[in-house]
Amino acid sequence: MKSFLSINDVENLPELVKDALEIKKNPHVYKDLGLDKSMCLIFLNPSLRTRLSSQKAAFNLDLNTAVLDVGSQGWQLEFADGVKMDSDKAEHIKEAAAVIGSYFDIVAIRAFAKLENREEDYSEQVMESFKKYCPAPVINMESGTGHPLQALADLITIEEHKTVEKPKVVLTWAPHPRALPQAVANSFSKWMQAAGFDLTITHPQGYELVGEAVGNASVEYNQKKAFEGADFVYAKNWSSYSQYGKILSQNPDWMVTANKMKLTNNAKFMHCLPLRRNVIAEDDVVDSENSLIIPQAANRIYSMQVVLQHILKELK
Ligand code: AN0
Ligand code: CP
């Protein structure tokens, strides 16, 4: 693996998941791969899990890490070409990416969708600029359109807990007071379909994901109907793609409740976190014994570690 920007960088998905589960059994035995190598984690947005699980994965490999919080510590970066830089942006991505790439063997970046301009977010300007100007391999820690490390951890979690070969997986929109990116939902949908699972997406009218992410998934506007027979219920809020970045509904009837979970096939509950309790899902669901949110978050270590191992092998 040269870089990890999306599912398109994965050559063999079943192998990747198998490797991650192997690593999880014995996370500390691959230290040769990271020895004398280093990684820079660049955050343009906040994080708890991505930041710490990425560092933990690196520790397991003896890979040194440095973290740059661009928002609070770095120069504000300009990504547009040919502009006169006379505003608040002090440094161009051309220099920043080249310099960081000259210090580190691997560079990982988090840059959320700004939700102002769909073309800009969906052009993946930040990831693509890093890929272009940074000589080191690049890892996506959530970009304008995707969160592949999350989707890989979700897939690892489902592989661990499924009881049938092709479980019914339901991705349900849930309300949220703020406008959130489509990234987590886009990647989850793509990765579940690539794994061959039976995916149903349910959301209010107007929240259709980009066609490329919907793929062959079933779209069901009736949430209760969608829940029938589900083996996994994955809750997530996202803002509208068609009316880009807008909140079209905050209808609390879309919250995941214990009563709705009764419609499922005793489904496991999943969410990428952070989760607003009693807005996205009620306490009884979040705290139930069918909730996988903590093991799911723990698997973020192994999704990052398997990606790092595949990239480091190519650097040897
Ligand atoms: C972010 C999002 O929805 O993209 C990060 C999720 C991992 N969520 C929030 O900002 C709450
Ligand atoms: N799930 C996830 O990416 O969490 P953080 O935003 O805390 O990194």
PDB file of N, CA and C in Angstrom, residues 16 36 49 80 101 164:
ATOM      1  N   LEU A  16      -6.986  -7.548   4.205  1.00  0.00           N
ATOM      2  CA  LEU A  16      -6.697  -6.429   5.100  1.00  0.00           C
ATOM      3  C   LEU A  16      -7.385  -6.655   6.457  1.00  0.00           C
ATOM      4  N   ASP A  36      13.074   3.283  13.839  1.00  0.00           N
ATOM      5  CA  ASP A  36      13.781   4.378  13.147  1.00  0.00           C
ATOM      6  C   ASP A  36      12.951   5.069  12.064  1.00  0.00           C
ATOM      7  N   ARG A  49     -10.520   9.960  19.369  1.00  0.00           N
ATOM      8  CA  ARG A  49     -10.158   8.607  18.965  1.00  0.00           C
ATOM      9  C   ARG A  49      -9.066   8.558  17.896  1.00  0.00           C
ATOM     10  N   ALA A  80      -5.429  27.082  -2.421  1.00  0.00           N
ATOM     11  CA  ALA A  80      -5.744  27.493  -3.801  1.00  0.00           C
ATOM     12  C   ALA A  80      -4.471  27.877  -4.540  1.00  0.00           C
ATOM     13  N   GLY A 101       6.933  16.467   4.510  1.00  0.00           N
ATOM     14  CA  GLY A 101       7.342  15.220   3.857  1.00  0.00           C
ATOM     15  C   GLY A 101       8.845  15.007   3.874  1.00  0.00           C
ATOM     16  N   VAL A 164     -23.946 -14.496  10.910  1.00  0.00           N
ATOM     17  CA  VAL A 164     -24.208 -15.045   9.573  1.00  0.00           C
ATOM     18  C   VAL A 164     -23.190 -14.445   8.614  1.00  0.00           C
TER      19      VAL A 164
END
